[in-house]
mmCIF file of C-alpha atoms in Angstrom:
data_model
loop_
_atom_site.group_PDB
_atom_site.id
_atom_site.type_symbol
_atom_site.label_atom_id
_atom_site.label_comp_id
_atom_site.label_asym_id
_atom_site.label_seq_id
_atom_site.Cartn_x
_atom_site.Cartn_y
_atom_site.Cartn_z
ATOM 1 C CA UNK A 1 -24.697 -2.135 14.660
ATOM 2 C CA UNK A 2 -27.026 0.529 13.357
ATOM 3 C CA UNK A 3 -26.480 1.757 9.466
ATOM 4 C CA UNK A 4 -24.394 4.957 9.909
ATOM 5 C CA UNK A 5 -21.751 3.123 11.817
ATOM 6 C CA UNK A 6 -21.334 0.441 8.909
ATOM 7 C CA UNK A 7 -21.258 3.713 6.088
ATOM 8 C CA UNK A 8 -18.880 4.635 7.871
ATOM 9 C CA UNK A 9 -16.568 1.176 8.663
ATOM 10 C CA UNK A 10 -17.553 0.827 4.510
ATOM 11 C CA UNK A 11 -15.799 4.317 3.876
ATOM 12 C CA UNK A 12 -12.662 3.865 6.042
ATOM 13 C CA UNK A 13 -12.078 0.588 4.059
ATOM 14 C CA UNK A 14 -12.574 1.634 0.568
ATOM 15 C CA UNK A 15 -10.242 4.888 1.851
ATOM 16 C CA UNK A 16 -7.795 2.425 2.786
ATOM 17 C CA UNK A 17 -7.869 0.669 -0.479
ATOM 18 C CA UNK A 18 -7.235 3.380 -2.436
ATOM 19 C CA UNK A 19 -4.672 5.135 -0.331
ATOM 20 C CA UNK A 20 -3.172 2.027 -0.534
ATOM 21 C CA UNK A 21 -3.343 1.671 -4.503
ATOM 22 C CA UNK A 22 -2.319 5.379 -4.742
ATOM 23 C CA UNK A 23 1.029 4.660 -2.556
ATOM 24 C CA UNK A 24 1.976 1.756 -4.680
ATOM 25 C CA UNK A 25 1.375 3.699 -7.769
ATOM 26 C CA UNK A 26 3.686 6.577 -6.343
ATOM 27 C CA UNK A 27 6.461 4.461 -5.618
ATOM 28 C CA UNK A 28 8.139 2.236 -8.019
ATOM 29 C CA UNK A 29 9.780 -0.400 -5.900
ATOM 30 C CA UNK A 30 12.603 -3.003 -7.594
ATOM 31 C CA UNK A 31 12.198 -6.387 -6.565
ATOM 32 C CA UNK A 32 13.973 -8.398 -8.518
ATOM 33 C CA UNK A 33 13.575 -11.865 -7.158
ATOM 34 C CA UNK A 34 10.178 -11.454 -6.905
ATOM 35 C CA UNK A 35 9.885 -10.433 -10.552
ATOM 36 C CA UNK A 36 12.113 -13.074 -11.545
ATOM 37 C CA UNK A 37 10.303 -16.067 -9.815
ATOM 38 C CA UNK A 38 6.643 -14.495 -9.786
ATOM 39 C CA UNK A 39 4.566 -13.071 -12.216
ATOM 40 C CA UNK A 40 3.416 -9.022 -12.336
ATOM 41 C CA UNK A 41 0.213 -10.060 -10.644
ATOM 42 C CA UNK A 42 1.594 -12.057 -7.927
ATOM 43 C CA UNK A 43 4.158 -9.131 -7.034
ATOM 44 C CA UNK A 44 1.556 -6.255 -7.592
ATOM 45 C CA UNK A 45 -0.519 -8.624 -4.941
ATOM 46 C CA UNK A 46 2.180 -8.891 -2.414
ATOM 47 C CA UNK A 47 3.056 -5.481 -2.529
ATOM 48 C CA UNK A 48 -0.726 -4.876 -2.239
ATOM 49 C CA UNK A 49 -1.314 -7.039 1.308
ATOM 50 C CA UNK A 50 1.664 -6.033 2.809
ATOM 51 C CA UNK A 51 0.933 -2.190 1.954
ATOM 52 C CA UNK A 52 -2.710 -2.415 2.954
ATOM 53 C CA UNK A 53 -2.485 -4.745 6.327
ATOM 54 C CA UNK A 54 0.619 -2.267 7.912
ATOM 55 C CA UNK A 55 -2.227 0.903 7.301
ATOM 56 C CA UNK A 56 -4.943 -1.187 8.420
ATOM 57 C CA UNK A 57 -3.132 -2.700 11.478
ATOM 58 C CA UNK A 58 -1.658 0.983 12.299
ATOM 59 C CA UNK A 59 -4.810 3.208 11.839
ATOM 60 C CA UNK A 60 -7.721 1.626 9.754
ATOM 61 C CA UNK A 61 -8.416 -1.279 13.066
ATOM 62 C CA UNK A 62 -8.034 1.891 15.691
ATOM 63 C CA UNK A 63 -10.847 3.612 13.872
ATOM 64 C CA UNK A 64 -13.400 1.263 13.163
ATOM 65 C CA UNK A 65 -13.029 0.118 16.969
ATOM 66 C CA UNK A 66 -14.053 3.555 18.044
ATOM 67 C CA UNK A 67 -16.723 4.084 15.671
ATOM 68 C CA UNK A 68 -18.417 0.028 17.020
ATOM 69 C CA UNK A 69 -18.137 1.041 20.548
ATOM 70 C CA UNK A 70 -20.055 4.714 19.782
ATOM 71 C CA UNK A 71 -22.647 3.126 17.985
ATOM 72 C CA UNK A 72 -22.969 0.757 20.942
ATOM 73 C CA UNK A 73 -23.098 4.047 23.235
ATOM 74 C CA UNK A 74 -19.620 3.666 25.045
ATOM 75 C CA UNK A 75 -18.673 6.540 26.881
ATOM 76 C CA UNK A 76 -15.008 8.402 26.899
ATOM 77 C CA UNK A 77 -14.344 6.500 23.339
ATOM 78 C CA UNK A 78 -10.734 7.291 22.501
ATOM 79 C CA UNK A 79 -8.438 6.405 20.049
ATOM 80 C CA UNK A 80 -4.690 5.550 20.607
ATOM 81 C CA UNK A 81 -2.895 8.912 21.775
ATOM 82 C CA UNK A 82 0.722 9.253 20.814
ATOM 83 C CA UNK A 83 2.864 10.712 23.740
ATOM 84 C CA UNK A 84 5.015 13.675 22.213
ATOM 85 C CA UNK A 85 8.106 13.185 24.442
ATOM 86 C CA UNK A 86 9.556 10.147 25.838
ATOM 87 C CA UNK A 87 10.561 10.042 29.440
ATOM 88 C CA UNK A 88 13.506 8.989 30.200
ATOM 89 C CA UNK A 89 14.446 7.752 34.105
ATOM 90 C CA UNK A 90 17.890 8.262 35.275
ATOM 91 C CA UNK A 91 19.959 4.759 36.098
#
């Protein structure tokens, strides 16, 4: 893997991060039973994972596939396309 494509796996990571950490900060979400069996650390932290694997499983992994297989010289490298209408098949 040559340099540029690990800048750039580096860059959507750290993005990730903070859009994570800027999304928790925006939203102040009440969990009580957390907060009364955990401490502020261990319920900042599980907000934290959960937050950062759903981006990272729903766009983050999509992106740093594509940019691996063009450093490797794949051709027709594509990411995920959403399909703006549904088809629906009569019964």
């Amino acid at each position: 893997m040559d340099m540029q494509c690990r800048e750039r796996i580096k860059a959507e990571f750290r993005d990730c991060v903070s859009r994570t950490l800027q999304r928790l900060q925006a939203e102040a979400t009440k969990m009580p039973f957390h907060e009364a069996l955990l401490s502020k650390e261990a319920v900042f932290w599980s907000r934290f994972e959960r937050s950062f694997s759903t981006s990272f499983g729903q766009s983050v992994i999509e992106r740093v596939s594509k940019f691996v297989a063009e450093s490797t010289n794949a051709v027709n490298v594509t990411a995920q396309k959403i399909l703006s209408s549904i088809l629906i098949k009569p019964i």
